[in-house]
């Protein structure tokens, strides 16, 4: 219907954005009737989101015509942004930014490198940047869950952890049950994504490939590859973080730093 | 008394929480706290809530770090001893038991295992019998009452064969019946094993019953230190 009133692609896009934003605002108006007032936050978030995504669109349009190395710059910038967001989530965990950045670099970097060497992900800016961004976003989400849950587990088991320390246990031994719980919790959404693939959701890459004329079976197999890549990168990221985070929450004298 | 005959000497201990401007100012928890504990002595630390009693106890096994001053364990600055090794020799029983998930035997074995020692079933059974929990080894920790759990916490600390025991109000979370049971158990264990103890309590009568010496704290400072019966006369 909108295309009838807005013949040019740009004006149609703007109209579609306004329609989508109004529906979201309507949902928040309804939510306010249930006592959940997020209406003040949403317009700002929407403006911020649309400015960011349009800016990225413009940058991508420029980069897609550029040399291969530009994808490295884009992915590095994404890793920095992801680590900044994880730091915001990992309150009270000292030096969380470097922890998050190193873990994302190891997890996303290693898995992307393997997939590029195997030729699964073509070394083209137009492919590497979108797939890389999905991989990095997933490492960010999973690591945020992991660190948030880890902090929660630690602060609700201070007595057990200090009892173990008081018996001569190292911080690694004292915290291992809580690390395991946090790691499991961070894996659950990603495992559910793999499990529900094709039934609950048909991710973007597959939809795009089918729309652009690829065989649906190949598109489906390739989508599985992408989802598995995303899962592996996120799992390795959190595993790396699990080895580093204990040292962040204890002093060199094996004293617990975060107690509430 | 020769300096090295003290098991523990605290010298000018200060503990201050750092400021986090602009909202949180620095907070002084302990200041100028000096005292010694001789071998086999039971020292009660008494004082009102917020006096710094538990803070002091946490400095003694280095669960927390003094901002100033230090502690000498057998005449040696405890900063020269690895924390795990120090805590093996200075056991601790907290206000609540905080048992680990698993069986009672798993809990008792935990400490020695950290130091490469695997207690035999007989050793575990013998320790449990000493605290009145014979036959409890295979019970799940989650099934115990408060008093039983505290007995396991005491056994867990003793399994490391510590020279010294820090007791942080070990009976304050228990009902009267369990409280008197734990108190008499600790009294007999201290006598049998000639344990040196620092016992934090807010109960002056308990301090009088159990302690040889008493250290009174108020607002983080020592207000009195001396013979328990003299300082805590009824």
Tab-separated table of C-alpha atoms in Angstrom:
chain	number	residue	atom	x	y	z
A	1	UNK	CA	0.000	0.000	0.000
A	2	UNK	CA	2.798	2.425	0.933
A	3	UNK	CA	4.513	1.962	-2.449
A	4	UNK	CA	1.397	3.375	-4.065
A	5	UNK	CA	1.946	6.710	-2.277
A	6	UNK	CA	5.748	6.742	-2.279
A	7	UNK	CA	7.091	5.887	-5.729
A	8	UNK	CA	10.823	6.516	-5.044
A	9	UNK	CA	12.861	3.958	-3.057
A	10	UNK	CA	14.160	6.546	-0.563
A	11	UNK	CA	10.771	8.065	0.257
A	12	UNK	CA	9.280	4.558	0.513
A	13	UNK	CA	12.047	3.510	2.937
A	14	UNK	CA	11.437	6.537	5.162
A	15	UNK	CA	7.683	5.902	5.149
A	16	UNK	CA	8.216	2.242	6.088
A	17	UNK	CA	10.536	3.284	8.937
A	18	UNK	CA	7.932	5.711	10.291
A	19	UNK	CA	5.225	3.016	10.117
A	20	UNK	CA	7.433	0.487	11.939
A	21	UNK	CA	8.414	3.061	14.593
A	22	UNK	CA	4.766	4.004	15.185
A	23	UNK	CA	3.808	0.351	15.728
A	24	UNK	CA	6.620	0.038	18.309
A	25	UNK	CA	5.406	3.218	20.028
A	26	UNK	CA	1.861	1.857	20.054
A	27	UNK	CA	3.135	-1.304	21.753
A	28	UNK	CA	4.773	0.846	24.453
A	29	UNK	CA	1.561	2.886	24.886
A	30	UNK	CA	-0.272	-0.403	25.531
A	31	UNK	CA	2.509	-1.494	27.896
A	32	UNK	CA	2.055	1.729	29.885
A	33	UNK	CA	-1.512	0.691	30.598
A	34	UNK	CA	0.026	-2.355	32.349
A	35	UNK	CA	2.240	-0.077	34.457
A	36	UNK	CA	5.450	-0.556	32.400
A	37	UNK	CA	6.462	2.918	31.303
A	38	UNK	CA	9.253	2.723	28.706
A	39	UNK	CA	7.642	5.238	26.384
A	40	UNK	CA	10.184	7.932	27.275
A	41	UNK	CA	13.148	5.723	26.315
A	42	UNK	CA	11.860	4.313	23.044
A	43	UNK	CA	11.855	7.378	20.735
A	44	UNK	CA	15.481	8.169	21.625
A	45	UNK	CA	16.484	4.539	21.079
A	46	UNK	CA	14.681	4.528	17.736
A	47	UNK	CA	16.367	7.740	16.559
A	48	UNK	CA	19.745	6.426	17.706
A	49	UNK	CA	19.160	3.066	16.001
A	50	UNK	CA	18.108	4.576	12.683
A	51	UNK	CA	21.004	7.039	12.610
A	52	UNK	CA	23.491	4.230	13.360
A	53	UNK	CA	22.109	1.798	10.792
A	54	UNK	CA	21.874	4.442	8.059
A	55	UNK	CA	25.435	5.554	8.822
A	56	UNK	CA	26.613	1.928	8.611
A	57	UNK	CA	24.691	1.537	5.347
A	58	UNK	CA	26.480	4.564	3.916
A	59	UNK	CA	29.877	3.314	5.105
A	60	UNK	CA	29.179	-0.158	3.676
A	61	UNK	CA	28.193	1.344	0.333
A	62	UNK	CA	31.585	3.051	0.303
A	63	UNK	CA	33.566	0.042	1.561
A	64	UNK	CA	32.022	-2.502	-0.761
A	65	UNK	CA	33.846	-0.771	-3.556
A	66	UNK	CA	37.095	-0.582	-1.570
A	67	UNK	CA	40.067	-2.984	-1.154
A	68	UNK	CA	39.974	-6.184	0.978
A	69	UNK	CA	41.824	-4.724	3.971
A	70	UNK	CA	38.985	-2.305	4.676
A	71	UNK	CA	36.987	-5.246	6.057
A	72	UNK	CA	39.690	-5.666	8.730
A	73	UNK	CA	39.160	-2.056	9.827
A	74	UNK	CA	35.391	-2.496	9.943
A	75	UNK	CA	35.576	-5.770	11.918
A	76	UNK	CA	38.143	-4.294	14.346
A	77	UNK	CA	35.881	-1.301	14.954
A	78	UNK	CA	32.969	-3.691	15.563
A	79	UNK	CA	35.043	-5.643	18.091
A	80	UNK	CA	35.917	-2.421	19.948
A	81	UNK	CA	32.259	-1.385	20.018
A	82	UNK	CA	31.183	-4.866	21.170
A	83	UNK	CA	33.777	-4.857	23.982
A	84	UNK	CA	32.547	-1.421	25.110
A	85	UNK	CA	28.980	-2.717	25.323
A	86	UNK	CA	30.073	-5.843	27.234
A	87	UNK	CA	31.986	-3.636	29.709
A	88	UNK	CA	28.769	-1.742	30.422
A	89	UNK	CA	27.037	-5.023	31.244
A	90	UNK	CA	29.907	-6.409	33.357
A	91	UNK	CA	29.545	-3.923	36.206
A	92	UNK	CA	31.965	-4.357	39.140
A	93	UNK	CA	34.265	-6.664	37.157
A	94	UNK	CA	37.614	-4.839	37.057
A	95	UNK	CA	39.227	-4.248	33.657
A	96	UNK	CA	36.238	-5.777	31.880
A	97	UNK	CA	36.951	-3.948	28.607
A	98	UNK	CA	40.289	-5.651	27.963
A	99	UNK	CA	38.821	-8.982	29.097
A	100	UNK	CA	35.912	-8.607	26.658
A	101	UNK	CA	38.050	-7.367	23.770
A	102	UNK	CA	40.642	-10.120	24.102
A	103	UNK	CA	37.957	-12.824	24.413
A	104	UNK	CA	36.052	-11.536	21.361
A	105	UNK	CA	39.298	-11.284	19.409
A	106	UNK	CA	40.194	-14.899	20.256
A	107	UNK	CA	36.667	-16.296	19.705
A	108	UNK	CA	35.525	-14.358	16.639
A	109	UNK	CA	39.011	-13.982	15.167
A	110	UNK	CA	39.976	-17.657	15.352
A	111	UNK	CA	36.688	-19.005	13.987
A	112	UNK	CA	36.516	-16.440	11.157
A	113	UNK	CA	40.143	-17.178	10.254
A	114	UNK	CA	39.443	-20.935	10.055
A	115	UNK	CA	36.330	-20.404	7.929
A	116	UNK	CA	38.234	-18.067	5.589
A	117	UNK	CA	41.145	-20.531	5.228
A	118	UNK	CA	38.665	-23.350	4.482
A	119	UNK	CA	37.047	-21.091	1.883
A	120	UNK	CA	33.647	-21.295	3.575
A	121	UNK	CA	33.490	-17.527	3.994
A	122	UNK	CA	34.772	-15.812	0.840
A	123	UNK	CA	37.403	-13.153	1.398
A	124	UNK	CA	35.195	-10.430	-0.029
A	125	UNK	CA	34.182	-7.275	1.810
A	126	UNK	CA	30.559	-7.819	0.776
A	127	UNK	CA	30.548	-11.254	2.480
A	128	UNK	CA	33.103	-10.893	5.271
A	129	UNK	CA	31.628	-7.753	6.830
A	130	UNK	CA	27.998	-8.975	7.172
A	131	UNK	CA	28.974	-12.482	8.354
A	132	UNK	CA	31.706	-11.091	10.603
A	133	UNK	CA	29.281	-8.627	12.144
A	134	UNK	CA	26.843	-11.450	12.980
A	135	UNK	CA	29.667	-13.446	14.545
A	136	UNK	CA	30.909	-10.482	16.614
A	137	UNK	CA	27.382	-9.524	17.709
A	138	UNK	CA	26.814	-13.059	18.925
A	139	UNK	CA	30.099	-13.119	20.884
A	140	UNK	CA	29.038	-9.829	22.446
A	141	UNK	CA	25.593	-11.071	23.480
A	142	UNK	CA	26.849	-14.359	24.849
A	143	UNK	CA	29.703	-12.753	26.744
A	144	UNK	CA	27.340	-10.175	28.278
A	145	UNK	CA	25.116	-13.000	29.538
A	146	UNK	CA	28.155	-14.928	30.775
A	147	UNK	CA	29.703	-12.037	32.716
A	148	UNK	CA	26.377	-10.820	34.104
A	149	UNK	CA	25.493	-14.313	35.307
A	150	UNK	CA	29.017	-14.910	36.655
A	151	UNK	CA	28.855	-11.717	38.708
A	152	UNK	CA	25.405	-12.725	40.001
A	153	UNK	CA	26.624	-16.219	40.943
A	154	UNK	CA	29.670	-14.812	42.760
A	155	UNK	CA	27.782	-12.181	44.745
A	156	UNK	CA	25.117	-14.675	45.817
A	157	UNK	CA	27.723	-17.292	46.899
A	158	UNK	CA	30.261	-15.103	48.730
A	159	UNK	CA	29.965	-17.276	51.862
A	160	UNK	CA	30.659	-20.535	49.996
A	161	UNK	CA	33.559	-18.990	48.034
A	162	UNK	CA	35.226	-17.494	51.111
A	163	UNK	CA	34.668	-20.750	53.017
A	164	UNK	CA	36.583	-22.557	50.263
A	165	UNK	CA	39.354	-19.925	50.326
A	166	UNK	CA	39.522	-20.206	54.127
A	167	UNK	CA	40.189	-23.932	53.708
A	168	UNK	CA	43.146	-23.179	51.417
A	169	UNK	CA	41.431	-23.476	48.023
A	170	UNK	CA	42.675	-21.362	45.128
A	171	UNK	CA	40.269	-18.854	43.519
A	172	UNK	CA	39.932	-21.211	40.520
A	173	UNK	CA	38.751	-24.083	42.719
A	174	UNK	CA	36.527	-21.822	44.842
A	175	UNK	CA	34.692	-20.386	41.832
A	176	UNK	CA	34.518	-23.311	39.401
A	177	UNK	CA	30.867	-24.295	40.180
A	178	UNK	CA	29.774	-20.705	39.516
A	179	UNK	CA	31.847	-20.395	36.336
A	180	UNK	CA	30.225	-23.571	35.041
A	181	UNK	CA	26.726	-22.301	35.851
A	182	UNK	CA	27.421	-18.981	34.099
A	183	UNK	CA	28.915	-20.685	31.036
A	184	UNK	CA	25.943	-23.043	30.715
A	185	UNK	CA	23.500	-20.135	31.053
A	186	UNK	CA	25.308	-18.174	28.338
A	187	UNK	CA	25.183	-21.147	25.929
A	188	UNK	CA	21.441	-21.789	26.255
A	189	UNK	CA	20.141	-19.054	23.872
A	190	UNK	CA	22.692	-19.992	21.195
A	191	UNK	CA	21.919	-23.719	21.443
A	192	UNK	CA	18.217	-22.856	21.197
A	193	UNK	CA	18.995	-20.855	18.027
A	194	UNK	CA	20.686	-23.897	16.460
A	195	UNK	CA	17.850	-26.165	17.621
A	196	UNK	CA	15.079	-23.925	16.273
A	197	UNK	CA	16.764	-23.228	12.941
A	198	UNK	CA	14.204	-23.387	10.120
A	199	UNK	CA	11.285	-24.103	12.481
A	200	UNK	CA	11.018	-20.999	14.631
A	201	UNK	CA	13.131	-18.700	12.503
A	202	UNK	CA	14.574	-18.489	8.993
A	203	UNK	CA	17.614	-16.277	9.364
A	204	UNK	CA	18.457	-13.421	7.023
A	205	UNK	CA	21.272	-14.973	5.014
A	206	UNK	CA	19.137	-17.898	3.856
A	207	UNK	CA	16.215	-15.606	3.009
A	208	UNK	CA	18.563	-13.295	1.074
A	209	UNK	CA	20.209	-16.169	-0.838
A	210	UNK	CA	16.841	-17.660	-1.829
A	211	UNK	CA	15.555	-14.250	-2.891
A	212	UNK	CA	18.654	-13.721	-5.033
A	213	UNK	CA	18.129	-17.031	-6.842
A	214	UNK	CA	20.336	-19.562	-4.980
A	215	UNK	CA	19.136	-23.146	-4.556
A	216	UNK	CA	17.023	-23.295	-1.340
A	217	UNK	CA	18.828	-26.485	-0.225
A	218	UNK	CA	22.281	-24.906	-0.650
A	219	UNK	CA	20.997	-21.723	1.044
A	220	UNK	CA	19.747	-23.854	3.963
A	221	UNK	CA	23.055	-25.721	4.295
A	222	UNK	CA	25.002	-22.477	4.114
A	223	UNK	CA	22.765	-20.938	6.761
A	224	UNK	CA	23.570	-23.874	9.056
A	225	UNK	CA	27.271	-23.228	8.436
A	226	UNK	CA	26.833	-19.568	9.383
A	227	UNK	CA	24.838	-20.362	12.528
A	228	UNK	CA	27.408	-22.979	13.567
A	229	UNK	CA	30.200	-20.481	12.963
A	230	UNK	CA	28.397	-17.926	15.106
A	231	UNK	CA	27.863	-20.497	17.865
A	232	UNK	CA	31.504	-21.679	17.827
A	233	UNK	CA	32.844	-18.127	17.974
A	234	UNK	CA	30.572	-17.207	20.884
A	235	UNK	CA	31.364	-20.441	22.764
A	236	UNK	CA	35.145	-19.918	22.349
A	237	UNK	CA	34.781	-16.273	23.396
A	238	UNK	CA	33.045	-17.203	26.652
A	239	UNK	CA	35.478	-20.056	27.248
A	240	UNK	CA	38.367	-17.589	26.905
A	241	UNK	CA	36.595	-15.166	29.238
A	242	UNK	CA	36.045	-17.985	31.746
A	243	UNK	CA	39.809	-18.478	32.004
A	244	UNK	CA	40.478	-14.767	32.440
A	245	UNK	CA	37.603	-13.547	34.586
A	246	UNK	CA	38.579	-15.290	37.855
A	247	UNK	CA	41.852	-13.375	38.029
A	248	UNK	CA	39.846	-10.142	37.581
A	249	UNK	CA	37.671	-10.707	40.657
A	250	UNK	CA	40.439	-11.757	43.079
A	251	UNK	CA	43.531	-9.966	44.315
A	252	UNK	CA	46.987	-11.510	43.972
A	253	UNK	CA	46.556	-12.502	47.650
A	254	UNK	CA	43.489	-14.604	46.733
A	255	UNK	CA	40.955	-12.208	48.251
A	256	UNK	CA	37.525	-11.848	46.675
A	257	UNK	CA	37.034	-8.332	45.267
A	258	UNK	CA	33.315	-8.321	44.440
A	259	UNK	CA	31.241	-9.097	47.512
A	260	UNK	CA	27.974	-7.307	46.704
B	1	UNK	CA	57.291	-14.061	77.064
B	2	UNK	CA	59.580	-14.582	74.062
B	3	UNK	CA	58.166	-12.995	70.893
B	4	UNK	CA	58.227	-16.226	68.874
B	5	UNK	CA	56.162	-18.057	71.531
B	6	UNK	CA	53.193	-16.071	70.286
B	7	UNK	CA	51.314	-17.865	67.549
B	8	UNK	CA	49.952	-14.607	66.236
B	9	UNK	CA	50.991	-10.976	66.626
B	10	UNK	CA	49.029	-8.129	65.065
B	11	UNK	CA	50.955	-4.892	64.697
B	12	UNK	CA	49.182	-1.571	64.197
B	13	UNK	CA	46.444	-2.955	61.937
B	14	UNK	CA	44.369	-0.485	59.994
B	15	UNK	CA	41.610	-1.267	57.519
B	16	UNK	CA	40.082	1.516	55.501
B	17	UNK	CA	37.629	1.238	52.628
B	18	UNK	CA	38.801	3.540	49.847
B	19	UNK	CA	36.663	6.496	48.768
B	20	UNK	CA	34.813	6.398	45.466
B	21	UNK	CA	34.228	10.096	44.744
B	22	UNK	CA	31.874	11.806	44.518
B	23	UNK	CA	29.318	9.522	46.204
B	24	UNK	CA	31.197	7.283	48.639
B	25	UNK	CA	33.683	8.721	51.175
B	26	UNK	CA	36.499	6.640	52.666
B	27	UNK	CA	35.432	4.569	55.672
B	28	UNK	CA	37.695	3.597	58.534
B	29	UNK	CA	36.855	0.091	59.792
B	30	UNK	CA	39.849	-0.600	62.056
B	31	UNK	CA	42.690	1.540	63.351
B	32	UNK	CA	45.782	0.994	65.507
B	33	UNK	CA	44.852	-2.562	66.462
B	34	UNK	CA	47.775	-4.400	68.064
B	35	UNK	CA	47.620	-7.583	70.150
B	36	UNK	CA	49.205	-11.016	70.462
B	37	UNK	CA	47.811	-14.495	70.960
B	38	UNK	CA	49.892	-17.077	72.806
B	39	UNK	CA	49.890	-20.794	72.009
B	40	UNK	CA	46.790	-22.537	73.377
B	41	UNK	CA	45.125	-19.247	74.312
B	42	UNK	CA	41.490	-18.459	73.566
B	43	UNK	CA	41.058	-14.756	72.834
B	44	UNK	CA	37.521	-13.409	72.663
B	45	UNK	CA	36.936	-10.325	70.522
B	46	UNK	CA	33.891	-8.493	71.839
B	47	UNK	CA	32.169	-5.253	71.009
B	48	UNK	CA	28.957	-3.781	69.640
B	49	UNK	CA	27.718	-4.316	66.066
B	50	UNK	CA	29.884	-2.447	63.580
B	51	UNK	CA	32.871	-2.331	65.949
B	52	UNK	CA	35.060	-4.139	63.385
B	53	UNK	CA	35.155	-7.610	65.000
B	54	UNK	CA	34.506	-9.632	61.826
B	55	UNK	CA	36.706	-7.266	59.790
B	56	UNK	CA	39.554	-7.979	62.204
B	57	UNK	CA	39.034	-11.746	61.941
B	58	UNK	CA	39.112	-11.585	58.119
B	59	UNK	CA	42.487	-9.821	58.294
B	60	UNK	CA	43.947	-12.630	60.417
B	61	UNK	CA	43.664	-15.326	57.703
B	62	UNK	CA	44.109	-12.707	54.976
B	63	UNK	CA	40.642	-12.995	53.451
B	64	UNK	CA	40.984	-9.229	53.533
B	65	UNK	CA	44.093	-7.049	53.356
B	66	UNK	CA	45.163	-4.543	56.025
B	67	UNK	CA	45.568	-1.019	54.675
B	68	UNK	CA	48.436	-0.579	57.146
B	69	UNK	CA	50.278	-2.820	59.606
B	70	UNK	CA	50.752	-6.567	59.391
B	71	UNK	CA	50.358	-9.871	61.186
B	72	UNK	CA	53.168	-12.135	62.292
B	73	UNK	CA	52.393	-15.855	62.324
B	74	UNK	CA	54.984	-17.717	64.411
B	75	UNK	CA	57.195	-14.628	64.192
B	76	UNK	CA	57.072	-14.474	60.377
B	77	UNK	CA	55.333	-11.679	58.459
B	78	UNK	CA	52.303	-13.438	56.998
B	79	UNK	CA	52.735	-11.604	53.696
B	80	UNK	CA	55.699	-13.920	53.086
B	81	UNK	CA	53.482	-17.032	53.371
B	82	UNK	CA	51.353	-18.136	50.362
B	83	UNK	CA	47.677	-17.411	51.235
B	84	UNK	CA	46.565	-21.032	50.732
B	85	UNK	CA	49.290	-22.303	53.057
B	86	UNK	CA	48.494	-19.653	55.700
B	87	UNK	CA	44.773	-20.518	55.618
B	88	UNK	CA	45.547	-24.194	56.045
B	89	UNK	CA	47.254	-23.390	59.364
B	90	UNK	CA	44.664	-20.795	60.440
B	91	UNK	CA	41.232	-22.404	60.093
B	92	UNK	CA	37.993	-20.458	60.150
B	93	UNK	CA	34.387	-21.165	61.138
B	94	UNK	CA	31.894	-18.569	60.002
B	95	UNK	CA	28.558	-17.435	61.383
B	96	UNK	CA	26.744	-19.696	58.911
B	97	UNK	CA	28.033	-23.086	57.750
B	98	UNK	CA	28.019	-22.442	53.956
B	99	UNK	CA	28.399	-26.138	53.165
B	100	UNK	CA	29.337	-27.117	49.623
B	101	UNK	CA	26.876	-29.158	47.532
B	102	UNK	CA	27.509	-32.910	47.868
B	103	UNK	CA	27.865	-35.236	50.814
B	104	UNK	CA	29.115	-34.466	54.291
B	105	UNK	CA	32.201	-36.579	53.522
B	106	UNK	CA	32.884	-34.422	50.413
B	107	UNK	CA	32.798	-31.353	52.645
B	108	UNK	CA	35.174	-32.862	55.196
B	109	UNK	CA	37.619	-33.989	52.482
B	110	UNK	CA	37.611	-30.588	50.728
B	111	UNK	CA	40.333	-28.824	52.762
B	112	UNK	CA	42.925	-31.627	52.846
B	113	UNK	CA	42.345	-32.239	49.117
B	114	UNK	CA	43.516	-28.667	48.397
B	115	UNK	CA	46.851	-29.624	49.933
B	116	UNK	CA	47.200	-32.959	48.129
B	117	UNK	CA	45.852	-35.133	50.946
B	118	UNK	CA	43.047	-37.628	50.298
B	119	UNK	CA	41.413	-38.499	53.627
B	120	UNK	CA	40.487	-42.170	54.034
B	121	UNK	CA	36.895	-43.176	54.818
B	122	UNK	CA	38.066	-44.132	58.322
B	123	UNK	CA	39.631	-40.706	58.898
B	124	UNK	CA	36.424	-38.962	57.774
B	125	UNK	CA	34.283	-41.232	59.983
B	126	UNK	CA	36.600	-40.607	62.944
B	127	UNK	CA	36.392	-36.818	62.509
B	128	UNK	CA	32.613	-36.931	62.230
B	129	UNK	CA	32.372	-39.102	65.346
B	130	UNK	CA	34.379	-36.477	67.266
B	131	UNK	CA	31.708	-33.854	66.549
B	132	UNK	CA	28.744	-36.144	67.280
B	133	UNK	CA	27.895	-36.881	63.644
B	134	UNK	CA	28.868	-40.572	63.446
B	135	UNK	CA	27.343	-42.203	60.358
B	136	UNK	CA	26.579	-38.880	58.624
B	137	UNK	CA	29.287	-39.231	55.927
B	138	UNK	CA	26.976	-40.155	53.052
B	139	UNK	CA	24.197	-37.689	53.928
B	140	UNK	CA	23.662	-34.802	51.537
B	141	UNK	CA	24.791	-31.453	52.978
B	142	UNK	CA	21.454	-29.872	52.059
B	143	UNK	CA	19.532	-32.197	54.424
B	144	UNK	CA	21.135	-30.996	57.684
B	145	UNK	CA	19.708	-28.743	60.402
B	146	UNK	CA	21.506	-25.489	61.270
B	147	UNK	CA	23.270	-27.014	64.278
B	148	UNK	CA	24.338	-30.145	62.341
B	149	UNK	CA	25.588	-28.010	59.441
B	150	UNK	CA	27.684	-25.939	61.844
B	151	UNK	CA	29.179	-29.156	63.272
B	152	UNK	CA	30.177	-30.124	59.712
B	153	UNK	CA	31.701	-26.650	59.179
B	154	UNK	CA	33.790	-27.170	62.346
B	155	UNK	CA	34.836	-30.661	61.184
B	156	UNK	CA	35.717	-29.267	57.751
B	157	UNK	CA	38.023	-26.707	59.374
B	158	UNK	CA	39.581	-29.304	61.718
B	159	UNK	CA	40.255	-31.745	58.842
B	160	UNK	CA	43.103	-29.424	57.793
B	161	UNK	CA	44.651	-29.893	61.269
B	162	UNK	CA	45.029	-26.140	61.831
B	163	UNK	CA	47.159	-24.730	64.636
B	164	UNK	CA	44.732	-21.940	65.115
B	165	UNK	CA	40.985	-21.486	64.712
B	166	UNK	CA	39.149	-18.248	63.939
B	167	UNK	CA	35.515	-18.373	65.061
B	168	UNK	CA	33.213	-15.685	63.700
B	169	UNK	CA	30.146	-15.800	65.987
B	170	UNK	CA	29.717	-19.529	65.265
B	171	UNK	CA	26.607	-19.860	67.443
B	172	UNK	CA	24.788	-16.605	66.696
B	173	UNK	CA	22.628	-18.055	63.891
B	174	UNK	CA	21.499	-21.062	65.981
B	175	UNK	CA	18.630	-21.696	68.391
B	176	UNK	CA	19.422	-22.013	72.113
B	177	UNK	CA	19.657	-25.836	72.145
B	178	UNK	CA	21.980	-25.978	69.130
B	179	UNK	CA	23.956	-23.027	70.510
B	180	UNK	CA	24.826	-24.750	73.792
B	181	UNK	CA	25.657	-27.976	71.902
B	182	UNK	CA	28.094	-26.194	69.578
B	183	UNK	CA	29.604	-24.224	72.445
B	184	UNK	CA	30.363	-27.355	74.495
B	185	UNK	CA	31.648	-29.154	71.389
B	186	UNK	CA	34.060	-26.294	70.673
B	187	UNK	CA	35.153	-26.187	74.313
B	188	UNK	CA	36.040	-29.885	74.303
B	189	UNK	CA	37.773	-29.714	70.902
B	190	UNK	CA	39.847	-26.702	71.964
B	191	UNK	CA	40.965	-28.536	75.124
B	192	UNK	CA	41.673	-31.871	73.406
B	193	UNK	CA	43.614	-30.342	70.554
B	194	UNK	CA	45.207	-27.458	72.478
B	195	UNK	CA	43.909	-25.109	69.812
B	196	UNK	CA	44.771	-21.445	69.778
B	197	UNK	CA	41.577	-19.503	69.065
B	198	UNK	CA	40.319	-16.051	68.254
B	199	UNK	CA	36.578	-16.101	68.943
B	200	UNK	CA	34.423	-13.196	67.833
B	201	UNK	CA	31.243	-12.873	69.860
B	202	UNK	CA	28.770	-10.196	70.841
B	203	UNK	CA	27.774	-12.305	73.870
B	204	UNK	CA	29.817	-11.228	76.930
B	205	UNK	CA	28.651	-14.267	78.933
B	206	UNK	CA	29.902	-16.607	76.197
B	207	UNK	CA	33.224	-14.758	76.096
B	208	UNK	CA	33.537	-15.164	79.897
B	209	UNK	CA	32.779	-18.903	79.686
B	210	UNK	CA	35.095	-19.676	76.772
B	211	UNK	CA	37.992	-17.217	76.702
B	212	UNK	CA	41.263	-16.723	78.582
B	213	UNK	CA	41.797	-13.206	77.248
B	214	UNK	CA	39.503	-10.611	75.812
B	215	UNK	CA	39.974	-7.817	73.278
B	216	UNK	CA	37.312	-5.119	73.361
B	217	UNK	CA	36.681	-3.158	70.192
B	218	UNK	CA	34.625	-0.053	69.667
B	219	UNK	CA	34.379	1.925	66.421
B	220	UNK	CA	37.382	0.048	65.059
B	221	UNK	CA	39.703	0.730	67.999
B	222	UNK	CA	40.848	-1.389	70.923
B	223	UNK	CA	39.316	-0.115	74.153
B	224	UNK	CA	40.611	-2.884	76.436
B	225	UNK	CA	42.775	-6.006	76.233
B	226	UNK	CA	43.417	-8.345	79.114
B	227	UNK	CA	42.266	-11.230	81.271
B	228	UNK	CA	38.701	-12.295	80.415
B	229	UNK	CA	37.561	-12.797	84.008
B	230	UNK	CA	38.850	-9.396	85.074
B	231	UNK	CA	37.440	-7.458	82.168
B	232	UNK	CA	34.151	-9.318	81.899
B	233	UNK	CA	33.205	-9.643	85.573
B	234	UNK	CA	29.509	-10.314	86.031
